[in-house]
Amino acid sequence: MRIAMIGAGYVGLVSGACLADFGHGVICIDRDPGKIASLNAGRMPIYEPGLEALVAENVRHGRLAFQSSMREAVAEADAVFIAVGTPSRRGDGFADLSFVFDAAREIAGALSGFTVVVTKSTVPVGTGDEVERIIREANPSADVSVASNPEFLREGAAITDFKRP
């Protein structure tokens, strides 16, 4: 698959490197040109055991790349992951979803062909519906499905692992 990972922080960079290691073509996108320059030079902006070697290996094999422009990567992607920050809002502590919604608007303008848009950021229930609404409002002809891949699930976890209260 061709994957665009919006965000190259803890969630996006690690997820992107792992997806590339599975054999997918991944482009990690971040608005911070300094971060992209560092990644392209092989310097990791975060510490995660084994990440530097994993990134280097997948870059060398052409499965992982970094850039600051979203349009072309999203247009060519089969799946677009939104892995941007959701900091706590001042005052009420709820997640600030503005970066997620901004990404959805920008993705909408770049979609080409059927694409799965996946929220990877830590978001509350219902965010996927709002992401889909934003995309369809900005691009009514978009051929898109929206899914969620929470970053906090442990490896191998399945929905059946969780019991109702």
Coordinates of C-alpha atoms in Angstrom, one line a residue, residues 28-94:
C28 CA 5.7 10.9 6.8
I29 CA 4.6 14.5 6.5
D30 CA 5.2 17.2 9.0
R31 CA 4.8 21.0 8.8
D32 CA 8.0 21.6 10.7
P33 CA 10.7 21.9 8.0
G34 CA 13.4 21.6 10.6
K35 CA 12.1 18.2 11.7
I36 CA 11.8 17.0 8.1
A37 CA 15.4 18.2 7.4
S38 CA 16.6 16.3 10.5
L39 CA 14.8 13.1 9.5
N40 CA 16.2 13.3 6.0
A41 CA 19.6 13.6 7.5
G42 CA 19.0 10.5 9.7
R43 CA 18.6 12.4 13.0
M44 CA 15.6 11.3 15.1
P45 CA 13.6 14.0 16.8
I46 CA 12.5 11.5 19.5
Y47 CA 14.0 8.6 21.3
E48 CA 12.5 5.2 20.9
P49 CA 14.7 2.1 21.2
G50 CA 15.6 0.7 17.8
L51 CA 13.8 3.5 15.9
E52 CA 16.9 5.1 14.3
A53 CA 18.0 1.7 12.8
L54 CA 14.4 0.9 11.7
V55 CA 14.1 4.3 10.0
A56 CA 17.5 4.1 8.3
E57 CA 16.8 0.6 7.0
N58 CA 13.5 1.5 5.5
V59 CA 14.8 4.8 4.0
R60 CA 17.6 2.8 2.4
H61 CA 15.1 0.4 0.8
G62 CA 13.0 3.3 -0.5
R63 CA 9.9 2.4 1.6
L64 CA 10.1 5.4 3.9
A65 CA 10.4 9.1 3.1
F66 CA 9.8 12.5 4.8
Q67 CA 8.4 15.7 3.4
S68 CA 6.6 18.9 4.5
S69 CA 4.1 19.0 1.6
M70 CA 0.9 17.0 1.9
R71 CA -0.8 17.4 -1.5
E72 CA 1.2 14.9 -3.6
A73 CA 1.5 12.2 -0.9
V74 CA -2.2 12.3 -0.1
A75 CA -3.2 12.3 -3.8
E76 CA -1.2 9.1 -4.4
A77 CA -2.1 7.3 -1.1
D78 CA -4.3 4.3 -0.6
A79 CA -4.5 5.3 3.1
V80 CA -3.9 8.5 4.9
F81 CA -3.2 8.4 8.7
I82 CA -3.9 11.5 10.8
A83 CA -1.3 11.3 13.6
V84 CA -1.1 14.9 14.8
G85 CA -1.0 16.3 18.3
T86 CA -4.2 16.5 20.4
P87 CA -3.0 18.5 23.4
S88 CA -5.3 19.1 26.4
R89 CA -7.2 22.4 26.1
R90 CA -6.6 25.0 28.7
G91 CA -9.5 25.3 31.2
D92 CA -11.4 22.1 30.6
G93 CA -8.6 19.5 29.9
F94 CA -10.5 18.1 26.8

